[in-house]
Amino acid sequence: MGDQSGADFRSLGLSETSLAAVDQAGYTMPTPVQAGLIPRALAGVDVLGQARTGTGKTAAFVLPILERMAEPGRGGGPRALVLVPTRELAVQVKDEFDKLAEGSRILCVAVYGGKPIKGQIDKLAKHPAVVVGTPGRILDHMSRGTITLSALEIVTLDEADRMLDIGFRPDIEKILRRCPESRQTLLLSATVPPPVQKLATRYMRDPEIMDFSTNELAVETIEQRYFTVDPTRKFDLLERLIEREQPRQAIVFCRTKRGTDKVYERLARRRSRRPDEVACIHGDLSQSIRDRVMRAFRDGSVQILVATDVVGRGIDVSSVSHIINYDIPEFCDDYVHRVGRTGRMGREGIAFTFVGPEEGPQLTRIEMRIDRLLARDEIPGFEAFDRRPKPAPVEALPTGFARAEAAPAPEAAPEAAPEPPRKPPAATLLGKGRGPKRHRRAL
């Protein structure tokens, strides 16, 4: 790191030890989330930050925690706790702690399901200053008495929206109720829907709201397109798309575990390259297999990863160039998080979504959510199907929606009408009051 970039990080109030660790890690310039969050976290205030992964947010909360841990503490248990939604993310956050704590004696332990609890109990017996874990496993250790929270000084909720999405709210609340009231709380979330707002209101002290989401929910460095395709031809289209794009690394998202297995098996069987360049990951696989797959994906030996949404949020690999939504996501926010797997740390990326004949309304809702139209793409032999409904009159469009001049005609079926425009989830909280202007899309 040169003098200029050193001055940039130095201006954030970090110690010489942390600056040396940042230099050793190869971080040259603080990202916006790092430049914004680190000084406020060092000041001891509660922060609710809206930031997606791939923006440097992990280091943004790890560095202030390490600064706090370098000072004398009360003892009697871990001084910092980081809650994450997935096992994969727990491993990544611990790796970031280890990387940035190099040269210090600060110990970090990760605890999560899928691994024998005895090994984790042995590590916790070494009195780590920092514990990273999934809510369920943290509660398990609390019930066994192998973790006590009375000495906590700082608690971080990473990817809070995802933790609530997958049902961790009761567990998180049980944990937070056992934490000292005097603690500092940092909450990071890609989106801030009402449940996250409620959590912040109930368990944080006058949090500062910081919005690090740039250029809307899906950043402009990510190109987004869609294909209209008959479901029976989706796999053939996937093969042709991979052949055309030649991705550096790609994630193919499927809706179900069974579908993930089937797509993976067909890709591994029919790909002209080595079968081990393709892998799959979902919640039914053992933790050792998931760890092995993620290591192979991070080191680049796996080129194409087929995944479900549950583990998709834990994938933080900067070399991912392509996202392929083999199945259109059921929820709009899942689309945002899937697409966020590419375009990491300012790199360019592209996302493709396969849309079936009956899935036009889902595509429209996604476009309303991200306030952006997806461009239609085509591959010879996979031209859009001809089963188009008759256009609806202009007056049938919902009030407040604008029709793009070159856009396809809207569908007529009233039962397929899109949801009315919603304010962004954090409109009142984050000061974004404008609603999206979108039209119905006919396939």
CSV table of C-alpha atoms in Angstrom, one decimal:
chain,number,residue,atom,x,y,z
A,1,MET,CA,0.0,0.0,0.0
A,2,GLY,CA,1.4,3.3,-1.0
A,3,ASP,CA,1.6,6.5,1.0
A,4,GLN,CA,-1.5,7.9,-0.5
A,5,SER,CA,-3.7,4.9,0.3
A,6,GLY,CA,-2.1,4.7,3.7
A,7,ALA,CA,-3.2,8.2,4.4
A,8,ASP,CA,-6.7,7.3,3.3
A,9,PHE,CA,-7.0,4.5,5.9
A,10,ARG,CA,-5.1,6.6,8.5
A,11,SER,CA,-7.7,9.3,8.3
A,12,LEU,CA,-10.3,6.8,9.6
A,13,GLY,CA,-8.8,6.8,13.1
A,14,LEU,CA,-7.2,3.3,13.0
A,15,SER,CA,-4.2,2.4,15.1
A,16,GLU,CA,-0.8,1.7,13.6
A,17,THR,CA,-1.4,-2.0,14.3
A,18,SER,CA,-4.6,-2.0,12.3
A,19,LEU,CA,-3.0,0.0,9.5
A,20,ALA,CA,-0.2,-2.5,9.2
A,21,ALA,CA,-2.8,-5.3,9.1
A,22,VAL,CA,-4.7,-3.5,6.4
A,23,ASP,CA,-1.4,-3.1,4.4
A,24,GLN,CA,-0.6,-6.8,4.9
A,25,ALA,CA,-4.0,-7.8,3.7
A,26,GLY,CA,-3.5,-5.8,0.5
A,27,TYR,CA,-6.3,-3.3,1.0
A,28,THR,CA,-5.3,-0.1,-0.8
A,29,MET,CA,-8.3,2.2,-0.6
A,30,PRO,CA,-11.1,2.2,1.9
A,31,THR,CA,-14.4,1.5,0.2
A,32,PRO,CA,-17.4,3.8,0.9
A,33,VAL,CA,-18.8,1.5,3.6
A,34,GLN,CA,-15.4,1.3,5.3
A,35,ALA,CA,-14.8,5.1,5.1
A,36,GLY,CA,-18.3,5.7,6.5
A,37,LEU,CA,-18.7,3.0,9.1
A,38,ILE,CA,-15.3,2.6,10.7
A,39,PRO,CA,-15.1,6.2,12.3
A,40,ARG,CA,-18.6,5.9,13.7
A,41,ALA,CA,-18.1,2.4,15.0
A,42,LEU,CA,-14.8,3.6,16.6
A,43,ALA,CA,-16.8,6.4,18.2
A,44,GLY,CA,-18.9,3.8,20.0
A,45,VAL,CA,-22.2,4.7,18.5
A,46,ASP,CA,-24.8,2.2,17.3
A,47,VAL,CA,-25.0,2.0,13.5
A,48,LEU,CA,-27.6,0.6,11.2
A,49,GLY,CA,-25.9,0.3,7.8
A,50,GLN,CA,-27.5,-0.6,4.6
A,51,ALA,CA,-24.8,-2.3,2.5
A,52,ARG,CA,-24.7,-5.4,0.3
A,53,THR,CA,-21.9,-7.9,0.4
A,54,GLY,CA,-19.0,-7.3,-2.0
A,55,THR,CA,-18.6,-3.7,-0.7
A,56,GLY,CA,-16.0,-4.4,1.9
A,57,LYS,CA,-18.5,-4.3,4.8
A,58,THR,CA,-16.9,-7.3,6.6
A,59,ALA,CA,-13.6,-5.4,7.2
A,60,ALA,CA,-15.7,-2.3,8.0
A,61,PHE,CA,-17.0,-4.0,11.2
A,62,VAL,CA,-14.0,-6.3,11.9
A,63,LEU,CA,-11.5,-3.4,12.2
A,64,PRO,CA,-13.4,-1.5,14.8
A,65,ILE,CA,-14.0,-4.7,16.8
A,66,LEU,CA,-10.2,-5.4,16.7
A,67,GLU,CA,-9.5,-1.9,17.9
A,68,ARG,CA,-11.8,-2.4,20.8
A,69,MET,CA,-10.3,-5.8,21.6
A,70,ALA,CA,-6.8,-4.3,21.8
A,71,GLU,CA,-7.9,-2.4,24.9
A,72,PRO,CA,-8.2,-4.0,28.3
A,73,GLY,CA,-11.6,-5.7,28.9
A,74,ARG,CA,-13.6,-7.0,31.9
A,75,GLY,CA,-13.0,-10.7,31.1
A,76,GLY,CA,-15.5,-13.4,31.9
A,77,GLY,CA,-16.4,-14.3,28.4
A,78,PRO,CA,-16.1,-13.1,24.8
A,79,ARG,CA,-16.1,-9.3,24.4
A,80,ALA,CA,-17.5,-9.3,20.8
A,81,LEU,CA,-20.2,-11.4,19.1
A,82,VAL,CA,-20.9,-11.5,15.4
A,83,LEU,CA,-24.2,-13.2,14.3
A,84,VAL,CA,-24.4,-14.4,10.7
A,85,PRO,CA,-27.1,-16.3,8.8
A,86,THR,CA,-25.0,-19.2,7.3
A,87,ARG,CA,-22.2,-21.5,8.1
A,88,GLU,CA,-20.3,-20.3,5.0
A,89,LEU,CA,-20.5,-16.7,6.1
A,90,ALA,CA,-19.3,-17.6,9.6
A,91,VAL,CA,-16.2,-19.1,8.1
A,92,GLN,CA,-15.6,-16.1,5.9
A,93,VAL,CA,-16.0,-13.6,8.7
A,94,LYS,CA,-13.6,-15.6,10.9
A,95,ASP,CA,-11.1,-15.7,8.1
A,96,GLU,CA,-11.3,-11.9,7.9
A,97,PHE,CA,-10.7,-11.6,11.6
A,98,ASP,CA,-7.7,-13.9,11.4
A,99,LYS,CA,-6.3,-11.9,8.5
A,100,LEU,CA,-6.7,-8.5,10.1
A,101,ALA,CA,-5.7,-9.7,13.6
A,102,GLU,CA,-2.3,-10.9,12.4
A,103,GLY,CA,0.4,-9.7,14.7
A,104,SER,CA,-2.0,-9.5,17.6
A,105,ARG,CA,-3.0,-12.1,20.2
A,106,ILE,CA,-6.7,-11.5,19.6
A,107,LEU,CA,-8.4,-14.9,19.2
A,108,CYS,CA,-11.6,-15.4,17.1
A,109,VAL,CA,-13.7,-18.6,17.1
A,110,ALA,CA,-16.5,-19.5,14.7
A,111,VAL,CA,-19.3,-21.7,15.9
A,112,TYR,CA,-22.0,-23.1,13.6
A,113,GLY,CA,-24.1,-26.2,13.0
A,114,GLY,CA,-22.9,-29.1,10.9
A,115,LYS,CA,-19.6,-29.5,12.9
A,116,PRO,CA,-19.1,-31.5,16.1
A,117,ILE,CA,-19.9,-29.3,19.0
A,118,LYS,CA,-17.1,-30.8,21.2
A,119,GLY,CA,-14.4,-29.2,19.1
A,120,GLN,CA,-16.1,-25.9,19.3
A,121,ILE,CA,-16.4,-26.2,23.1
A,122,ASP,CA,-12.7,-26.9,23.3
A,123,LYS,CA,-12.0,-23.7,21.3
A,124,LEU,CA,-14.3,-21.7,23.4
A,125,ALA,CA,-12.5,-22.9,26.5
A,126,LYS,CA,-9.5,-20.9,25.3
A,127,HIS,CA,-11.4,-17.7,26.1
A,128,PRO,CA,-11.6,-16.1,22.6
A,129,ALA,CA,-12.2,-12.3,22.6
A,130,VAL,CA,-14.5,-12.7,19.5
A,131,VAL,CA,-17.1,-15.3,18.7
A,132,VAL,CA,-18.7,-15.5,15.2
A,133,GLY,CA,-21.7,-17.8,14.8
A,134,THR,CA,-25.1,-18.7,13.5
A,135,PRO,CA,-27.9,-17.9,16.0
A,136,GLY,CA,-29.0,-21.5,16.5
A,137,ARG,CA,-25.5,-22.7,17.5
A,138,ILE,CA,-24.9,-19.7,19.7
A,139,LEU,CA,-28.1,-20.5,21.6
A,140,ASP,CA,-27.0,-24.1,21.9
A,141,HIS,CA,-23.7,-23.1,23.5
A,142,MET,CA,-25.5,-20.7,25.8
A,143,SER,CA,-27.8,-23.5,27.0
A,144,ARG,CA,-24.7,-25.6,27.7
A,145,GLY,CA,-23.0,-22.8,29.5
A,146,THR,CA,-20.1,-22.9,27.1
A,147,ILE,CA,-20.7,-19.2,26.1
A,148,THR,CA,-21.6,-16.4,28.5
A,149,LEU,CA,-22.6,-13.0,27.1
A,150,SER,CA,-22.2,-10.9,30.3
A,151,ALA,CA,-18.8,-9.4,29.1
A,152,LEU,CA,-20.0,-8.5,25.6
A,153,GLU,CA,-19.0,-4.9,24.6
A,154,ILE,CA,-20.0,-5.0,20.9
A,155,VAL,CA,-22.6,-7.1,19.0
A,156,THR,CA,-22.7,-7.2,15.2
A,157,LEU,CA,-25.7,-8.5,13.2
A,158,ASP,CA,-24.4,-9.2,9.7
A,159,GLU,CA,-26.9,-9.7,6.8
A,160,ALA,CA,-29.7,-9.1,9.3
A,161,ASP,CA,-32.4,-9.3,6.6
A,162,ARG,CA,-31.3,-12.7,5.5
A,163,MET,CA,-31.3,-14.0,9.1
A,164,LEU,CA,-34.9,-12.8,9.5
A,165,ASP,CA,-35.8,-14.2,6.1
A,166,ILE,CA,-34.8,-17.7,7.2
A,167,GLY,CA,-36.5,-17.6,10.5
A,168,PHE,CA,-33.8,-16.6,13.0
A,169,ARG,CA,-35.8,-13.7,14.5
A,170,PRO,CA,-36.8,-15.5,17.8
A,171,ASP,CA,-33.2,-16.8,18.2
A,172,ILE,CA,-31.7,-13.4,17.6
A,173,GLU,CA,-34.1,-11.8,20.1
A,174,LYS,CA,-33.3,-14.4,22.8
A,175,ILE,CA,-29.6,-13.7,22.3
A,176,LEU,CA,-29.9,-9.9,22.3
A,177,ARG,CA,-32.0,-10.0,25.5
A,178,ARG,CA,-29.1,-11.8,27.3
A,179,CYS,CA,-26.5,-9.2,26.1
A,180,PRO,CA,-25.5,-6.3,28.4
A,181,GLU,CA,-27.6,-3.2,27.8
A,182,SER,CA,-24.4,-1.1,27.7
A,183,ARG,CA,-23.2,-2.9,24.6
A,184,GLN,CA,-22.6,-1.2,21.2
A,185,THR,CA,-24.6,-2.8,18.4
A,186,LEU,CA,-23.8,-2.7,14.7
A,187,LEU,CA,-26.5,-4.0,12.2
A,188,LEU,CA,-25.6,-4.5,8.6
A,189,SER,CA,-28.3,-5.4,6.0
A,190,ALA,CA,-28.5,-5.4,2.3
A,191,THR,CA,-32.2,-4.2,2.6
A,192,VAL,CA,-34.0,-2.7,5.5
A,193,PRO,CA,-37.6,-4.0,5.4
A,194,PRO,CA,-40.0,-3.4,8.4
A,195,PRO,CA,-38.8,-6.5,10.4
A,196,VAL,CA,-35.2,-5.2,10.4
A,197,GLN,CA,-36.4,-1.7,11.3
A,198,LYS,CA,-38.4,-3.2,14.2
A,199,LEU,CA,-35.3,-5.1,15.4
A,200,ALA,CA,-33.2,-2.0,15.3
A,201,THR,CA,-35.9,0.0,17.2
A,202,ARG,CA,-36.2,-2.6,19.9
A,203,TYR,CA,-32.5,-3.5,20.5
A,204,MET,CA,-30.4,-0.5,19.4
A,205,ARG,CA,-29.7,2.8,21.1
A,206,ASP,CA,-30.5,5.8,18.9
A,207,PRO,CA,-28.8,4.1,15.9
A,208,GLU,CA,-27.2,6.2,13.2
A,209,ILE,CA,-28.6,5.3,9.8
A,210,MET,CA,-26.0,5.0,7.1
A,211,ASP,CA,-26.9,4.0,3.5
A,212,PHE,CA,-24.1,2.6,1.6
A,213,SER,CA,-26.2,1.0,-1.2
A,214,THR,CA,-25.0,2.7,-4.3
A,215,ASN,CA,-26.9,3.2,-7.5
A,216,GLU,CA,-30.0,1.5,-6.3
A,217,LEU,CA,-30.2,-2.0,-5.0
A,218,ALA,CA,-28.4,-3.6,-7.9
A,219,VAL,CA,-25.5,-1.5,-8.8
A,220,GLU,CA,-24.9,-0.2,-12.3
A,221,THR,CA,-21.7,-2.2,-12.8
A,222,ILE,CA,-23.9,-5.3,-13.0
A,223,GLU,CA,-25.6,-5.7,-16.4
A,224,GLN,CA,-28.9,-7.5,-16.1
A,225,ARG,CA,-30.7,-9.4,-18.9
A,226,TYR,CA,-33.5,-12.0,-19.2
A,227,PHE,CA,-34.4,-14.8,-21.6
A,228,THR,CA,-37.9,-16.1,-22.3
A,229,VAL,CA,-37.7,-19.8,-22.5
A,230,ASP,CA,-40.0,-22.8,-22.3
A,231,PRO,CA,-39.2,-24.7,-19.1
A,232,THR,CA,-38.4,-27.9,-21.0
A,233,ARG,CA,-35.6,-26.1,-22.9
A,234,LYS,CA,-34.0,-24.3,-19.9
A,235,PHE,CA,-31.0,-26.7,-19.6
A,236,ASP,CA,-30.2,-26.6,-23.3
A,237,LEU,CA,-30.3,-22.8,-23.0
A,238,LEU,CA,-28.0,-22.9,-20.0
A,239,GLU,CA,-25.4,-24.9,-21.9
A,240,ARG,CA,-25.6,-22.6,-24.9
A,241,LEU,CA,-25.3,-19.5,-22.7
A,242,ILE,CA,-22.3,-20.9,-20.9
A,243,GLU,CA,-20.7,-21.7,-24.3
A,244,ARG,CA,-21.4,-18.2,-25.5
A,245,GLU,CA,-20.3,-16.3,-22.4
A,246,GLN,CA,-17.3,-18.4,-21.4
A,247,PRO,CA,-17.6,-17.1,-17.8
A,248,ARG,CA,-14.5,-16.7,-15.6
A,249,GLN,CA,-16.7,-18.0,-12.7
A,250,ALA,CA,-20.4,-18.4,-12.6
A,251,ILE,CA,-23.1,-19.2,-10.1
A,252,VAL,CA,-26.3,-20.9,-11.4
A,253,PHE,CA,-29.2,-20.4,-8.9
A,254,CYS,CA,-32.0,-23.0,-8.6
A,255,ARG,CA,-35.0,-22.8,-6.4
A,256,THR,CA,-34.9,-26.3,-4.9
A,257,LYS,CA,-32.3,-28.7,-3.6
A,258,ARG,CA,-33.5,-31.4,-6.0
A,259,GLY,CA,-33.3,-29.0,-8.9
A,260,THR,CA,-29.8,-28.0,-7.9
A,261,ASP,CA,-28.7,-31.6,-7.9
A,262,LYS,CA,-30.3,-32.3,-11.3
A,263,VAL,CA,-28.7,-29.3,-13.0
A,264,TYR,CA,-25.4,-30.1,-11.5
A,265,GLU,CA,-25.4,-33.7,-12.6
A,266,ARG,CA,-26.4,-32.8,-16.1
A,267,LEU,CA,-23.7,-30.1,-16.3
A,268,ALA,CA,-21.0,-32.4,-14.9
A,269,ARG,CA,-22.0,-35.2,-17.3
A,270,ARG,CA,-22.3,-33.1,-20.5
A,271,ARG,CA,-19.7,-30.4,-20.1
A,272,SER,CA,-16.8,-30.8,-22.5
A,273,ARG,CA,-14.3,-29.7,-19.8
A,274,ARG,CA,-13.3,-31.6,-16.7
A,275,PRO,CA,-16.4,-32.6,-14.6
A,276,ASP,CA,-14.7,-31.3,-11.4
A,277,GLU,CA,-14.9,-27.8,-12.8
A,278,VAL,CA,-18.6,-27.9,-11.9
A,279,ALA,CA,-19.9,-28.3,-8.3
A,280,CYS,CA,-23.1,-27.8,-6.3
A,281,ILE,CA,-24.0,-26.6,-2.9
A,282,HIS,CA,-27.2,-26.7,-0.9
A,283,GLY,CA,-28.5,-27.2,2.7
A,284,ASP,CA,-28.7,-31.0,2.5
A,285,LEU,CA,-25.0,-31.5,1.9
A,286,SER,CA,-22.8,-32.2,4.9
A,287,GLN,CA,-20.7,-29.3,6.3
A,288,SER,CA,-17.4,-30.9,5.3
A,289,ILE,CA,-18.6,-31.2,1.7
A,290,ARG,CA,-19.9,-27.6,1.7
A,291,ASP,CA,-16.5,-26.4,3.0
A,292,ARG,CA,-14.6,-28.3,0.4
A,293,VAL,CA,-16.8,-27.0,-2.4
A,294,MET,CA,-16.4,-23.4,-1.2
A,295,ARG,CA,-12.6,-23.7,-0.9
A,296,ALA,CA,-12.5,-25.1,-4.5
A,297,PHE,CA,-14.7,-22.3,-5.7
A,298,ARG,CA,-12.6,-19.6,-4.0
A,299,ASP,CA,-9.4,-20.9,-5.4
A,300,GLY,CA,-10.8,-21.0,-8.9
A,301,SER,CA,-10.6,-24.8,-9.5
A,302,VAL,CA,-14.5,-24.8,-9.7
A,303,GLN,CA,-15.7,-22.7,-12.5
A,304,ILE,CA,-19.5,-23.2,-12.3
A,305,LEU,CA,-21.3,-23.5,-9.0
A,306,VAL,CA,-24.9,-24.6,-8.9
A,307,ALA,CA,-26.6,-23.3,-5.7
A,308,THR,CA,-29.8,-22.6,-3.8
A,309,ASP,CA,-30.6,-19.3,-2.2
A,310,VAL,CA,-30.1,-20.5,1.3
A,311,VAL,CA,-26.3,-20.9,0.8
A,312,GLY,CA,-26.1,-18.3,-2.0
A,313,ARG,CA,-26.0,-15.4,0.5
A,314,GLY,CA,-22.9,-16.9,2.1
A,315,ILE,CA,-20.9,-16.9,-1.2
A,316,ASP,CA,-18.4,-14.0,-1.2
A,317,VAL,CA,-16.0,-14.6,-4.1
A,318,SER,CA,-14.7,-11.6,-6.0
A,319,SER,CA,-13.9,-13.4,-9.2
A,320,VAL,CA,-17.6,-14.3,-10.0
A,321,SER,CA,-18.3,-12.8,-13.4
A,322,HIS,CA,-21.7,-14.3,-14.2
A,323,ILE,CA,-24.9,-15.1,-12.3
A,324,ILE,CA,-27.6,-17.2,-14.0
A,325,ASN,CA,-31.0,-17.4,-12.4
A,326,TYR,CA,-32.0,-20.8,-13.8
A,327,ASP,CA,-35.2,-20.5,-11.8
A,328,ILE,CA,-36.6,-17.0,-11.3
A,329,PRO,CA,-36.5,-16.3,-7.6
A,330,GLU,CA,-39.7,-16.5,-5.6
A,331,PHE,CA,-39.0,-13.3,-3.7
A,332,CYS,CA,-37.7,-10.0,-5.2
A,333,ASP,CA,-35.1,-9.5,-2.4
A,334,ASP,CA,-33.7,-13.0,-3.3
A,335,TYR,CA,-33.1,-11.6,-6.8
A,336,VAL,CA,-31.2,-8.6,-5.3
A,337,HIS,CA,-29.0,-10.9,-3.2
A,338,ARG,CA,-28.4,-13.4,-6.1
A,339,VAL,CA,-27.3,-10.6,-8.5
A,340,GLY,CA,-25.1,-9.2,-5.7
A,341,ARG,CA,-22.9,-12.2,-6.0
A,342,THR,CA,-21.2,-10.7,-9.0
A,343,GLY,CA,-19.9,-7.2,-9.6
A,344,ARG,CA,-17.9,-7.5,-6.4
A,345,MET,CA,-15.7,-4.7,-5.1
A,346,GLY,CA,-16.4,-2.6,-8.1
A,347,ARG,CA,-15.7,-5.2,-10.8
A,348,GLU,CA,-18.1,-5.6,-13.7
A,349,GLY,CA,-20.5,-8.5,-13.7
A,350,ILE,CA,-23.6,-9.7,-15.6
A,351,ALA,CA,-26.7,-11.5,-14.5
A,352,PHE,CA,-29.1,-13.6,-16.7
A,353,THR,CA,-32.6,-14.7,-15.6
A,354,PHE,CA,-34.6,-17.4,-17.3
A,355,VAL,CA,-38.3,-16.5,-17.5
A,356,GLY,CA,-41.0,-19.1,-18.4
A,357,PRO,CA,-44.3,-18.3,-20.2
A,358,GLU,CA,-46.2,-17.8,-17.0
A,359,GLU,CA,-43.6,-15.9,-15.1
A,360,GLY,CA,-44.0,-12.4,-16.6
A,361,PRO,CA,-45.6,-11.0,-13.4
A,362,GLN,CA,-42.6,-12.2,-11.3
A,363,LEU,CA,-40.2,-10.4,-13.7
A,364,THR,CA,-42.3,-7.3,-13.5
A,365,ARG,CA,-42.2,-7.3,-9.7
A,366,ILE,CA,-38.4,-7.7,-9.8
A,367,GLU,CA,-38.1,-4.7,-12.1
A,368,MET,CA,-40.3,-2.7,-9.8
A,369,ARG,CA,-38.2,-3.7,-6.8
A,370,ILE,CA,-34.9,-2.6,-8.4
A,371,ASP,CA,-36.4,0.3,-10.3
A,372,ARG,CA,-34.9,-0.9,-13.5
A,373,LEU,CA,-35.9,-2.7,-16.7
A,374,LEU,CA,-34.0,-5.9,-17.6
A,375,ALA,CA,-32.9,-6.1,-21.2
A,376,ARG,CA,-34.2,-9.1,-23.3
A,377,ASP,CA,-31.5,-11.3,-24.6
A,378,GLU,CA,-31.7,-14.1,-27.2
A,379,ILE,CA,-29.7,-17.0,-28.5
A,380,PRO,CA,-30.3,-18.4,-32.0
A,381,GLY,CA,-32.6,-21.4,-31.7
A,382,PHE,CA,-34.1,-20.1,-28.4
A,383,GLU,CA,-36.1,-17.1,-29.7
A,384,ALA,CA,-39.0,-16.0,-27.6
A,385,PHE,CA,-42.0,-18.2,-27.7
A,386,ASP,CA,-45.0,-16.9,-29.7
A,387,ARG,CA,-47.7,-17.5,-27.1
A,388,ARG,CA,-48.3,-13.8,-26.4
A,389,PRO,CA,-51.5,-12.5,-24.8
A,390,LYS,CA,-53.4,-9.6,-26.3
A,391,PRO,CA,-52.1,-6.2,-25.3
A,392,ALA,CA,-54.1,-4.4,-22.6
A,393,PRO,CA,-55.3,-0.8,-23.1
A,394,VAL,CA,-53.0,1.9,-21.7
A,395,GLU,CA,-55.7,2.8,-19.1
A,396,ALA,CA,-55.5,-0.7,-17.7
A,397,LEU,CA,-52.0,0.0,-16.4
A,398,PRO,CA,-51.7,0.8,-12.6
A,399,THR,CA,-51.7,4.5,-11.8
A,400,GLY,CA,-48.2,5.9,-11.6
A,401,PHE,CA,-46.6,3.5,-14.0
A,402,ALA,CA,-44.8,4.8,-17.1
A,403,ARG,CA,-44.5,2.8,-20.3
A,404,ALA,CA,-41.1,2.7,-21.9
A,405,GLU,CA,-41.3,3.7,-25.5
A,406,ALA,CA,-39.5,0.6,-26.9
A,407,ALA,CA,-41.0,-1.8,-24.3
A,408,PRO,CA,-43.1,-4.8,-25.3
A,409,ALA,CA,-46.9,-4.5,-25.0
A,410,PRO,CA,-48.4,-5.4,-21.5
A,411,GLU,CA,-50.3,-8.5,-20.7
A,412,ALA,CA,-54.0,-8.4,-20.6
A,413,ALA,CA,-54.8,-11.0,-17.9
A,414,PRO,CA,-56.1,-9.1,-14.9
A,415,GLU,CA,-55.2,-11.9,-12.5
A,416,ALA,CA,-51.6,-11.4,-13.5
A,417,ALA,CA,-51.5,-7.8,-12.7
A,418,PRO,CA,-48.4,-6.7,-10.8
A,419,GLU,CA,-48.5,-5.6,-7.2
A,420,PRO,CA,-48.9,-1.9,-6.8
A,421,PRO,CA,-45.6,0.1,-6.6
A,422,ARG,CA,-44.0,-0.2,-3.2
A,423,LYS,CA,-41.8,2.3,-1.5
A,424,PRO,CA,-38.3,0.9,-1.0
A,425,PRO,CA,-38.4,-1.0,2.3
A,426,ALA,CA,-36.3,1.6,4.1
A,427,ALA,CA,-38.1,4.7,2.6
A,428,THR,CA,-38.9,6.4,5.9
A,429,LEU,CA,-35.8,5.1,7.6
A,430,LEU,CA,-33.2,5.9,4.9
A,431,GLY,CA,-34.8,8.9,3.3
A,432,LYS,CA,-35.5,7.3,-0.1
A,433,GLY,CA,-39.1,8.3,-0.9
A,434,ARG,CA,-39.4,8.0,-4.6
A,435,GLY,CA,-41.3,5.0,-5.9
A,436,PRO,CA,-40.3,3.0,-9.0
A,437,LYS,CA,-42.0,3.7,-12.3
A,438,ARG,CA,-42.5,0.6,-14.2
A,439,HIS,CA,-44.8,-1.1,-16.8
A,440,ARG,CA,-46.1,-4.6,-17.2
A,441,ARG,CA,-43.9,-6.7,-19.4
A,442,ALA,CA,-45.3,-9.2,-22.0
A,443,LEU,CA,-43.0,-12.1,-22.9
